[in-house]
C-alpha positions in Angstrom: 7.9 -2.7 -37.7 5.4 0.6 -38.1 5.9 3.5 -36.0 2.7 5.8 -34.8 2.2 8.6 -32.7 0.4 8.4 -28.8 -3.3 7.5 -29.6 -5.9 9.4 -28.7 -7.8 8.8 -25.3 -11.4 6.5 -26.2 -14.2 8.1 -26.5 -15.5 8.8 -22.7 -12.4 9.3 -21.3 -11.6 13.4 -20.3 -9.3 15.5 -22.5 -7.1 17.9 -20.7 -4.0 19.8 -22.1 -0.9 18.2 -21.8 2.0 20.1 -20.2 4.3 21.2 -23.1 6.6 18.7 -24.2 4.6 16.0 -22.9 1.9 13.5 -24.0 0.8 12.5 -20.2 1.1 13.9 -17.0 1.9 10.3 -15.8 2.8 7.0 -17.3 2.1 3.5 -15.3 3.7 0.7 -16.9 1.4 -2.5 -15.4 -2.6 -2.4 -14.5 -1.7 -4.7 -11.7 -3.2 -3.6 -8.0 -0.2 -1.1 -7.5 -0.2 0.4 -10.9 -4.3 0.8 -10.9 -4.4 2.4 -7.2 -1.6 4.9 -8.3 -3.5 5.6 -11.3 -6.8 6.2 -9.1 -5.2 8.3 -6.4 -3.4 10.6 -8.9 -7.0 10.7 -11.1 -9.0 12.0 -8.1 -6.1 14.3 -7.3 -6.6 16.2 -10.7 -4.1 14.2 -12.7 -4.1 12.3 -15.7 -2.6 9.1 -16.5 -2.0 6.2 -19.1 -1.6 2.8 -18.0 0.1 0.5 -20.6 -0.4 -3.5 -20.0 1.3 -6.2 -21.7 -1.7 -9.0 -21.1 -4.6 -8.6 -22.6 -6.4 -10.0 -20.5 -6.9 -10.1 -16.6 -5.0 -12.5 -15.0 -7.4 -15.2 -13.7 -5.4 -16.7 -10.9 -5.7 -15.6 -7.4 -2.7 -14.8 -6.4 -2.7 -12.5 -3.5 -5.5 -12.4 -1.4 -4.9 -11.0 2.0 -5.9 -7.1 2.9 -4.6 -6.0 5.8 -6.1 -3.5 8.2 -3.7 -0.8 6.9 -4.5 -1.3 3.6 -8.4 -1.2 4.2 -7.5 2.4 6.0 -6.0 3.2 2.3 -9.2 2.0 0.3 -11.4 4.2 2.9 -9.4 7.0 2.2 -9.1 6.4 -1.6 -13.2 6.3 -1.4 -15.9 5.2 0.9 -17.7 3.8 -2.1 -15.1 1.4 -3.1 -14.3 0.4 0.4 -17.4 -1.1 0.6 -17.6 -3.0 -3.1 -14.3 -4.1 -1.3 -16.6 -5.0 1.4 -19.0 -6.6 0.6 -17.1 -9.5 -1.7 -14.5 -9.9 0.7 -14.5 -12.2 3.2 -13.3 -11.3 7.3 -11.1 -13.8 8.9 -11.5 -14.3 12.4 -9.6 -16.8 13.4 -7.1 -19.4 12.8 -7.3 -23.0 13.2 -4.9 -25.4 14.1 -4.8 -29.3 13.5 -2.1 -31.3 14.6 -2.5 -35.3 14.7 -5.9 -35.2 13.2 -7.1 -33.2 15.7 -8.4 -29.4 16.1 -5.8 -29.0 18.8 -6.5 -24.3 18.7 -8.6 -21.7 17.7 -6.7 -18.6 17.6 -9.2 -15.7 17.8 -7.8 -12.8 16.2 -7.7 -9.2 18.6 -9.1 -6.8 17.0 -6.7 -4.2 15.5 -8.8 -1.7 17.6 -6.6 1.0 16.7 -8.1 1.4 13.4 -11.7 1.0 12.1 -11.0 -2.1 10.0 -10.4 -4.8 12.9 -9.2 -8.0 10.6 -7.6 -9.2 7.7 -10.1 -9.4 4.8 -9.6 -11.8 2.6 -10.2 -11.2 -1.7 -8.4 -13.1 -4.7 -6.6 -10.7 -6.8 -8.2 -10.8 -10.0 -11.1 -9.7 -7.7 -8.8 -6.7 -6.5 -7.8 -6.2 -9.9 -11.4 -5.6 -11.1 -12.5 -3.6 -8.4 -9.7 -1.1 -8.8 -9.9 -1.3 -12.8 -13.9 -0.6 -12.4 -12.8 2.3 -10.0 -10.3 3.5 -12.4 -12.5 3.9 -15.4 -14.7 5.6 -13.6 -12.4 8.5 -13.2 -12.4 9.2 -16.3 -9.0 10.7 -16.3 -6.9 7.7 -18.0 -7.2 4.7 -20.1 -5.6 1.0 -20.1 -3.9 -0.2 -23.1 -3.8 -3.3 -23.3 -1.2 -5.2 -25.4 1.0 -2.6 -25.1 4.5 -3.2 -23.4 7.4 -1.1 -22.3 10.6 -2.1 -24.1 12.8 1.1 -23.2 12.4 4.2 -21.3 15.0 7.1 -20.5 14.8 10.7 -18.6 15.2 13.8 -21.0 17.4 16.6 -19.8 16.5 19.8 -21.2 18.9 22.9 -20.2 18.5 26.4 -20.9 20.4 29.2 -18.9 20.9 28.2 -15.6 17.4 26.2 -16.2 17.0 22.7 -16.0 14.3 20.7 -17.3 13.0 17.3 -17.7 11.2 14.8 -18.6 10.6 10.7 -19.5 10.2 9.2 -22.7 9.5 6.0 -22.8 9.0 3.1 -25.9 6.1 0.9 -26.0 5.3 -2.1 -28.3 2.4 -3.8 -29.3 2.7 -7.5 -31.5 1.2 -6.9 -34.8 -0.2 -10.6 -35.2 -0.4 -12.5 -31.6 0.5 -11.4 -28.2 3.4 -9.6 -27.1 4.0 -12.9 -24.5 7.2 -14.3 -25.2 8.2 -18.1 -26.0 10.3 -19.7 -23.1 9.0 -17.4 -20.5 8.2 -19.0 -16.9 5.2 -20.0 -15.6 6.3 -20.2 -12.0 5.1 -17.4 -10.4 7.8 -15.4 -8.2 10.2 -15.5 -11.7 12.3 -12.2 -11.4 14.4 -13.1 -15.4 13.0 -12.0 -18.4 12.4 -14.4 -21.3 14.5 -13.8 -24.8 13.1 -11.9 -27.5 11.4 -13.8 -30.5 12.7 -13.9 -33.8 11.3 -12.4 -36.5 7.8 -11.0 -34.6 6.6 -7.5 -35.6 5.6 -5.1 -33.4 4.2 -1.4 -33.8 6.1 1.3 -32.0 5.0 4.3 -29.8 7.3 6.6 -28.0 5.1 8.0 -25.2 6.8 11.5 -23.0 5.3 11.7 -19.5 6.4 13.9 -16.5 6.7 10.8 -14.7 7.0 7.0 -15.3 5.5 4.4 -12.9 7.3 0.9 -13.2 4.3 -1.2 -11.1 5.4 -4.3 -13.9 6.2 -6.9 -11.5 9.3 -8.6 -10.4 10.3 -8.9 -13.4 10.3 -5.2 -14.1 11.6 -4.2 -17.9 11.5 -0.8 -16.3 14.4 -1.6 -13.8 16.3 -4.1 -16.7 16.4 -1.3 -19.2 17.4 1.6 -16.2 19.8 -1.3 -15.0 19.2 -1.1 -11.5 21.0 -3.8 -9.7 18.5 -5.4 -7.9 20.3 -8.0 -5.1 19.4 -10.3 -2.7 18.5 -14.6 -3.1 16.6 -17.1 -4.7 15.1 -19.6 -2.4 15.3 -23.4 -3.3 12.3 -24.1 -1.5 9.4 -25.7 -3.7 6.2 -24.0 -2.7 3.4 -25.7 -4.3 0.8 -23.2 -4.5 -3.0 -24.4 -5.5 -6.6 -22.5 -6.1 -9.4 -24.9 -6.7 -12.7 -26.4 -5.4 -12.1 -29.7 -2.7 -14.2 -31.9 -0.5 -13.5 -31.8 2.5 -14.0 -33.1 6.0 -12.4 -29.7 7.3 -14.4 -26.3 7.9 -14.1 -24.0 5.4 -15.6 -20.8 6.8 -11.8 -19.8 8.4 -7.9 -20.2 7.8 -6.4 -23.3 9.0 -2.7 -24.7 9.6 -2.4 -28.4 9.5 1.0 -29.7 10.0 2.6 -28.0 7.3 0.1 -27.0 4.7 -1.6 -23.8 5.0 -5.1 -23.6 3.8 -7.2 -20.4 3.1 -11.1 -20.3 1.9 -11.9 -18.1 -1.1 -15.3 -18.8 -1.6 -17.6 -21.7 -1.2 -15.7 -24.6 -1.1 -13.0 -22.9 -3.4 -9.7 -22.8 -1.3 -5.8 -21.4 -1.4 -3.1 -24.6 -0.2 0.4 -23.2 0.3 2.6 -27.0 0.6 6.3 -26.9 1.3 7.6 -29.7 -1.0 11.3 -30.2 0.5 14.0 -28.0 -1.9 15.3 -28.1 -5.0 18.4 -30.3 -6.3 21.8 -28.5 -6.6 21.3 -29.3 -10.5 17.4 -28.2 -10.7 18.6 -24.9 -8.3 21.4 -23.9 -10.7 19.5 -24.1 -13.8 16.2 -21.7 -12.2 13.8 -25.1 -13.1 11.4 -26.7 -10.8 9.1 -30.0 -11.4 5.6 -29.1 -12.7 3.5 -30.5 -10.0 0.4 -32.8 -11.5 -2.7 -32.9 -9.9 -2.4 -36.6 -8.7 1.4 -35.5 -7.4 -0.3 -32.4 -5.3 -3.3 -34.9 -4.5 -0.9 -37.4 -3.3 1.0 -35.3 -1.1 -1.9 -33.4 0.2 -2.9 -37.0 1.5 -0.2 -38.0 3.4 0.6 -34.1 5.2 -3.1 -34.0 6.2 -4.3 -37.6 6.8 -6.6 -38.5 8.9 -8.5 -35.3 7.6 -9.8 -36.2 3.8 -9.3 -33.8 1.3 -10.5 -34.4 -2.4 -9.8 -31.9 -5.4 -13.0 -31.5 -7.6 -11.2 -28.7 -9.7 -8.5 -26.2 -10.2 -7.9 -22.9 -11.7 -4.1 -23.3 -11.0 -1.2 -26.0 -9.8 2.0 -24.4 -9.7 5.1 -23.8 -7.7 6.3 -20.4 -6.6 10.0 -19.3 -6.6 10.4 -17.1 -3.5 12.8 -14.5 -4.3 13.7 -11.9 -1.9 15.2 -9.3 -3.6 15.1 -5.4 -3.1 15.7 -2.8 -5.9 19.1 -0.7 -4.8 16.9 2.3 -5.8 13.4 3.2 -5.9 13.5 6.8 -8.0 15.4 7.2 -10.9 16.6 11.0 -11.3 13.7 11.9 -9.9 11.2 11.2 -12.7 11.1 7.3 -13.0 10.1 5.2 -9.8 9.8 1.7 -8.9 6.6 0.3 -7.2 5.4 -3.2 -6.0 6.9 -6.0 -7.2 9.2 -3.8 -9.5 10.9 -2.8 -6.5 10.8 -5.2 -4.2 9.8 -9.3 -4.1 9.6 -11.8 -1.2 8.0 -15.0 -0.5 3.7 -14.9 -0.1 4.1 -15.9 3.5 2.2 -13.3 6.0 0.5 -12.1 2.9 2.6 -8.7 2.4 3.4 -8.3 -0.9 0.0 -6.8 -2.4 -0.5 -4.4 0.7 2.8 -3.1 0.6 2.6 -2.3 -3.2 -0.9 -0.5 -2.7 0.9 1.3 0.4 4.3 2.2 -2.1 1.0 3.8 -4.2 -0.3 5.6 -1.8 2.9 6.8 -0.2 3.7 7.9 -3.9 0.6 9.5 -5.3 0.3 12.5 -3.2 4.2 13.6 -3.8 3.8 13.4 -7.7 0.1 15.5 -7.2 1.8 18.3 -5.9 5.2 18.3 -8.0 2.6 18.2 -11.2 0.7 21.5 -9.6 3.2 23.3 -8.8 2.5 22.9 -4.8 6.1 21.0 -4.1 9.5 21.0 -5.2 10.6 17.8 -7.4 13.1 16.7 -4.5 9.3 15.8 -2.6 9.4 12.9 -5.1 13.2 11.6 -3.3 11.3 11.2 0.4 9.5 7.8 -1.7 13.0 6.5 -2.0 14.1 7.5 1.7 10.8 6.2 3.3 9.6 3.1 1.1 13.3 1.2 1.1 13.7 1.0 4.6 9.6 -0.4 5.1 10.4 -3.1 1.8 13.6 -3.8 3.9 11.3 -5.0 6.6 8.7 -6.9 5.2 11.5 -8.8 3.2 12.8 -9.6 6.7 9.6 -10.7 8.2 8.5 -12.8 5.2 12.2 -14.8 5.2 11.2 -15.7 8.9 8.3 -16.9 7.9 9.3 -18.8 5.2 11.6 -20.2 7.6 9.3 -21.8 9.5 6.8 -22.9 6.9 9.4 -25.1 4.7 12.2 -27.7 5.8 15.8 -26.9 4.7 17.5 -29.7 6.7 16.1 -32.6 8.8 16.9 -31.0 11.9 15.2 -28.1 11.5 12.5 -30.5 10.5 12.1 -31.9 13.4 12.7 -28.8 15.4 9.7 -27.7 13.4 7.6 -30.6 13.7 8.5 -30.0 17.7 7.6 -26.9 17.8 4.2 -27.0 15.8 2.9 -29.5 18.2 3.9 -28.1 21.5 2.5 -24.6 19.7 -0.7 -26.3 19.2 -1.6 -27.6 22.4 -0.8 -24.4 24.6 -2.0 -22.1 21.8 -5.4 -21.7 23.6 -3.6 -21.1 26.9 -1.5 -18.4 25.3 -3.1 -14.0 24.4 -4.1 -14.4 20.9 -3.7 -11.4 18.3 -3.8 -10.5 14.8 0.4 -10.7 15.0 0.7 -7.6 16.0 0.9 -3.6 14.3 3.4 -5.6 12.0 1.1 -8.0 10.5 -1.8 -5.5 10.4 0.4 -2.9 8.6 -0.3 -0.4 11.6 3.1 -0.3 13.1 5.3 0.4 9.7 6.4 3.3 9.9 9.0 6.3 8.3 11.9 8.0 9.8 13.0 11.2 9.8 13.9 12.8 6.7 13.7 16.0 4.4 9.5 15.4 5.0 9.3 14.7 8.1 11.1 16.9 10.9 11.0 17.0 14.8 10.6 20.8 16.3 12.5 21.5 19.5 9.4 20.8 21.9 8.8 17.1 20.4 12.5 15.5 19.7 12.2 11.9 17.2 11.7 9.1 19.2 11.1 6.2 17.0 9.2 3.8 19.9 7.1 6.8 20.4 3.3 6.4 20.0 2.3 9.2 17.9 5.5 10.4 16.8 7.4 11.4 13.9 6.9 9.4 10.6 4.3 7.1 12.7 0.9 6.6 11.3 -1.6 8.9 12.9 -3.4 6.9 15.5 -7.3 7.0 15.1 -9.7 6.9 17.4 -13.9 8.2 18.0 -14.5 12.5 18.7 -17.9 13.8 19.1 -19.5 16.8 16.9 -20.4 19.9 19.5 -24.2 19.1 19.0 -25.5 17.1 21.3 -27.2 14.7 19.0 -24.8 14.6 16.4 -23.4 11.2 15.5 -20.0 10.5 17.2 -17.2 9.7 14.3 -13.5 8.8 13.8 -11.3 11.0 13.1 -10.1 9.2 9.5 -13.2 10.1 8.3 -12.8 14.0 8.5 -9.4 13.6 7.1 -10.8 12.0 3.6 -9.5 14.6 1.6 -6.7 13.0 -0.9 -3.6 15.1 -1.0 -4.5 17.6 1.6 -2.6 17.9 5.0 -4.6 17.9 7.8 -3.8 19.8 10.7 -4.8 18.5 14.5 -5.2 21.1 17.1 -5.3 19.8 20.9 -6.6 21.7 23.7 -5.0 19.7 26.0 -6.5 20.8 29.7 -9.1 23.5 29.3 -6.0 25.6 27.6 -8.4 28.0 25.9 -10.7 28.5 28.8 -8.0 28.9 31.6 -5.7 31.6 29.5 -8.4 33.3 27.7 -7.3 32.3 24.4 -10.6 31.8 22.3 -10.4 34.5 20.1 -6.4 33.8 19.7 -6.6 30.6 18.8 -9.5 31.3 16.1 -8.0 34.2 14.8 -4.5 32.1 14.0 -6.6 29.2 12.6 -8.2 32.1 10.0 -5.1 34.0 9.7 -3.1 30.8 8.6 -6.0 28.7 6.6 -6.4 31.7 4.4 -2.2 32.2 3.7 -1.9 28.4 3.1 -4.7 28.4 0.3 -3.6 31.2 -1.0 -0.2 30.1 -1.2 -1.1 26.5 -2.7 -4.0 25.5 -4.2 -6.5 23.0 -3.2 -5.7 19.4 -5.0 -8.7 20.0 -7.6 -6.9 23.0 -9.1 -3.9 23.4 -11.7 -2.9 24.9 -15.1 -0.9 23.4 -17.6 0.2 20.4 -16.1 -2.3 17.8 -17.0 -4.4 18.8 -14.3 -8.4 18.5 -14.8 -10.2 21.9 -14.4 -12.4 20.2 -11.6 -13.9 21.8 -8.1 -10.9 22.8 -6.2 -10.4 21.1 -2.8 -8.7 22.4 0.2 -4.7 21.9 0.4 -5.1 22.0 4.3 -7.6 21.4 6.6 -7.8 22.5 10.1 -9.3 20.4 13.2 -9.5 21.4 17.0 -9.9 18.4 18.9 -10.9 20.4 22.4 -10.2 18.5 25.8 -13.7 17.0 27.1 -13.6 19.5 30.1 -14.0 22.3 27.6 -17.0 23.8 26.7 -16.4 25.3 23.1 -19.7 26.2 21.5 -19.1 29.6 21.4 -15.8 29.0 19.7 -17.0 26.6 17.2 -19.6 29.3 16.0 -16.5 31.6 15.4 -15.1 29.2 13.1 -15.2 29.4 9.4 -17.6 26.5 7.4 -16.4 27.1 4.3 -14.3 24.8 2.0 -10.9 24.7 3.9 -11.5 24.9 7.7 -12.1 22.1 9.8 -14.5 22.3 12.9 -14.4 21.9 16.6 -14.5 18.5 17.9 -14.6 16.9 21.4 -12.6 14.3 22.8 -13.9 11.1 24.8 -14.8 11.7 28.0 -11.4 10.1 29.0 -9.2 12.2 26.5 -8.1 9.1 24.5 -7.0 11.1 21.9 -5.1 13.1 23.6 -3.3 10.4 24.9 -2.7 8.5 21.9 -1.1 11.6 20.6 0.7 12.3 23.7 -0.3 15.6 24.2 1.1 17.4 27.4 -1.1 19.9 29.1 -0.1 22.4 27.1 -1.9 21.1 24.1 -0.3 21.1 20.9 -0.4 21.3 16.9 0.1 18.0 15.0 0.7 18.0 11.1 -0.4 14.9 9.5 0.6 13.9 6.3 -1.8 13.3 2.8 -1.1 10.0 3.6 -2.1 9.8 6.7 1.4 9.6 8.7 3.1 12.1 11.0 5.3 14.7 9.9 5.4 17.3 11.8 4.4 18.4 15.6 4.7 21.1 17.9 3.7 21.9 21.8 1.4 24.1 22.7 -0.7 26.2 20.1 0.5 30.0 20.8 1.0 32.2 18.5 4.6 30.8 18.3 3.9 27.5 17.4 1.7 28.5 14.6 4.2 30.1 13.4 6.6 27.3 13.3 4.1 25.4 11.6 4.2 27.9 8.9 8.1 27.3 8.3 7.2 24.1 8.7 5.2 24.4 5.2 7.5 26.3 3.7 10.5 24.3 4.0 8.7 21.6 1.9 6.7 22.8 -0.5 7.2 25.7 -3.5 8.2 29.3 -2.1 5.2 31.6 -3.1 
């Protein structure tokens, strides 16, 4: 074995001084979707990184390949450039169809999500995603990828002086001298949460890498959570889920998801599909020992004949023929003292069905980003960093459910429920066009997950928590169209003004003419001064920081203030007494019905509504009088840094 120090960035890539003690701000063990999007939210919040990846090379199977509205929110916030790279190589399912019998018995027209600006499911395979977000990534310039590089141990530092505690992570990485670090014996099936043995003999050169704070986005199965032992329960399925990517003929449309009987098929590109096929279960024997068959391509051609005959389906190619091994599994902790967390897979695995799994690592991302921005600055205490474990557990909880259900359906684990099945798919067929349609609902869109109330998010005495509540605590802020004060200026959604990574973004309501009626213009604008110039001053925009790995870029606003006036309200006087400098929002109208308003269930007394970096509720108050501004103020301070 050789040992080495942390190697320099490449050439390109932007130096900034290390906090002491540390080599890098942040370390990401895995450049899969989750790692890479935590690694561009932190860059374009002012902090560095260092992504470490055992493969060198990009995986070129699909895997994954549903975006969900929520997740398209995410992209749009992370950058409206890459939203629409995203765009444009993505394709937008409208529908599903449905064969039973060899016929096209429904066409299920997805509603809209209109709640959101992204209205479908796009769908993208992953090494797509993967080099989308990788391009994004380097283009940040604040981190690099090494590839070949593997975690083999990591540990958090304690470092005491006084009555002072300090710490940090240092982690071990590995790289194979001669070869690849990949191991022989390891699985192939995809889903495999064991790690493979260690090879005799293999040399490896050694790096011991400190970081304020580790990332483990390395799959399900994570050496970050091995190494940290964290118990990580739940089941193995013994359903054999063929999964194939390839190009077919076929006498079935390929411009739009289909069901037939029970084989799922989803278009990629062309005449390149996605076949999920439920092939019965495994043995008691085959179970027991974690093995499946390795299905041939004349075994998968076989049976793709006789679950979709009369329709005629011939392979021409394939990029992969495997089974998956659904495991649904949740890690008993997500944060590790604080300075070691567990993301995607890492934390939490589950079978592909309802295409969760990607979206909710990218959402564990941007949940996580924001917390560990403003720890790094200086802006938040480290406890920020425990609301990840308090609010990402109880959404992977959820999505583990909702996948097992689905599962459920899609494979046969006794004869009855077979033919319960085979019942039910057939009588679903025929009165699907008789029945509403929808995308599935906020919980397939990713709209309606939401977080409870915790040390982050807090109800005031005028708004109790109501979880069923549209608008409320924890909920993601509902969006919706407001129109500029000008006349002619373009109407836009309200998303779009709050594109500021890791700033909270403040929503005044007038509610029913409020200002006008009580005189309270020059109030109002005075408190929105008064506090937007305390709150900078008190924390610093997200561009700024000393010595904490933060780049010395353009600072950006920490908080930014929008009045959303009633329609009934003329307010161009009092959006010419508002500031236009970085920090301070403007004056906006409602639509002529007050939708807004609605959404957020605003009484007539208006009120003040704190939404999160991410986008989600955590904080609200009636009425904007001096009073409530003020609670909004303790608001802040009971979560972030005393000044």
């Amino acid at each position: 074995m050789t040992t080495s120090s942390l190697s320099s960035p490449p050439e390109g890539t932007a130096a900034t001084a290390a906090p002491p003690k540390t080599d890098v701000p942040v370390l990401i063990s895995g450049a899969g979707p989750t790692g890479l999007l935590a690694g561009i939210l932190l860059a374009k919040m002012g902090i560095r990184t260092h992504i470490i990846e055992r493969d060198m090379t990009v995986s070129p199977l699909s895997k994954a390949f549903s975006l969900h509205p929520r997740t398209l929110e995410i992209l749009r916030q992370t950058g409206q450039d890459l939203s629409t790279r995203f765009e444009k190589q993505s394709l937008e399912c409208h529908m599903g169809r449905m064969y039973f019998g060899g016929k096209l018995t429904a066409e299920l027209q997805w509603t809209p999500a209109m709640e959101s600006q992204f209205h479908h499911t796009w769908g993208l395979p992953q090494t797509s995603t993967v080099r989308l977000l990788t391009e994004e990534y380097e283009r940040t310039g604040m981190g690099y990828i090494d590839r070949g590089w593997e975690l083999v141990d990591t540990k958090v530092v304690e470092d005491i002086v006084g009555k002072k505690t300090t710490s940090w992570v240092e982690t071990t990485i590995r790289r194979a001298v001669e070869g690849t670090n990949s191991r022989k014996g390891e699985s192939a099936v995809l889903g495999t949460v064991e790690q493979a043995g260690e090879d005799e003999g293999k040399q490896y050169e050694i790096k011991v890498v400190k970081s304020d704070f580790l990332i483990g986005a390395d799959g399900g199965r994570s050496t970050v959570r091995h190494v940290l032992d964290i118990p990580f329960p739940g089941r193995t399925r013994d359903a054999n889920i063929i999964l194939f990517d390839g190009h077919i003929d076929t006498d079935i449309p390929l411009d739009e998801m289909a069901n037939l009987h029970a084989v799922g098929m989803f278009p990629l590109n062309g005449n390149r599909v996605r076949f999920l096929l439920s092939d019965g279960t495994l043995t008691e024997e085959e179970f027991a020992a974690r093995k499946v068959k390795t299905p041939t391509k004349e075994y998968f051609e076989r049976l793709l004949e006789e679950t979709v005959t009369p329709h005629k389906v011939k392979i021409l190619s394939y990029n992969w023929l495997t089974y998956y091994r659904a495991n649904e599994r949740r890690a008993t902790e997500f944060v590790y003292k604080q300075r070691i967390i567990l993301a995607g897979d890492a934390a939490h695995t589950h079978s592909p069905m309802g295409g969760q799994g990607l979206n909710t690592g990218l959402q564990d991302s941007y949940n996580l980003a924001w917390k560990i921005a403003m720890v790094l600055k200086g802006t938040a205490p480290l406890s920020l960093v425990d609301s990840y474990n308090e609010e990402r557990i109880p959404i992977a909880d959820e999505i583990i459910q909702l996948s097992s259900k689905n599962l459920n359906f899609f494979v046969s684990e006794s004869y009855w429920f077979f033919q319960a099945r085979k019942i039910g798919l057939a009588l679903f067929s025929y009165l699907a066009p008789y029945l509403p349609t929808g995308t599935g609902g906020p919980t397939f869109a990713m709209l309606g997950l939401r977080y409870y109330k915790n040390s982050l998010n807090k109800e005031h005495a005028t708004h109790h928590y109501a979880p069923t509540a549209p608008a409320s605590i924890g909920r993601r802020a509902p969006d919706d169209i407001v129109y500029p004060l000008a006349a002619d200026s373009t109407p836009v959604r309200l998303y779009n003004l709050m594109d500021i990574l890791g700033a909270f973004q403040i929503l005044v309501f007038t509610a029913d003419c409020q200002v006008q009626k009580h005189g309270l213009e020059a109030t109002l604008f005075t408190d929105v001064e008064h506090y937007q110039r305390s709150w900078l001053a008190r924390w610093p925009g997200t561009g700024t920081g000393a010595a904490t790995g933060v780049a010395a870029s353009k600072a950006s606003p920490q908080f930014m203030v929008h009045i959303i006036s009633h329609p009934g309200l003329d307010a161009t006087i009092g959006d010419n007494d508002l500031k236009k400098g970085s920090g301070y929002g403007k004056m906006y109208l409602d639509s002529e019905g007050g939708d807004l308003h609605r959404r957020y269930g605003i009484t007539a007394k208006g009120g003040i509504v704190v939404v999160r970096p991410d986008t989600h509720i955590s904080y609200r108050v009636e009425s904007f009088d001096k009073a409530a501004w003020v609670d909004v103020d303790k608001y802040f301070g009971s979560i972030l840094c005393r000044s």
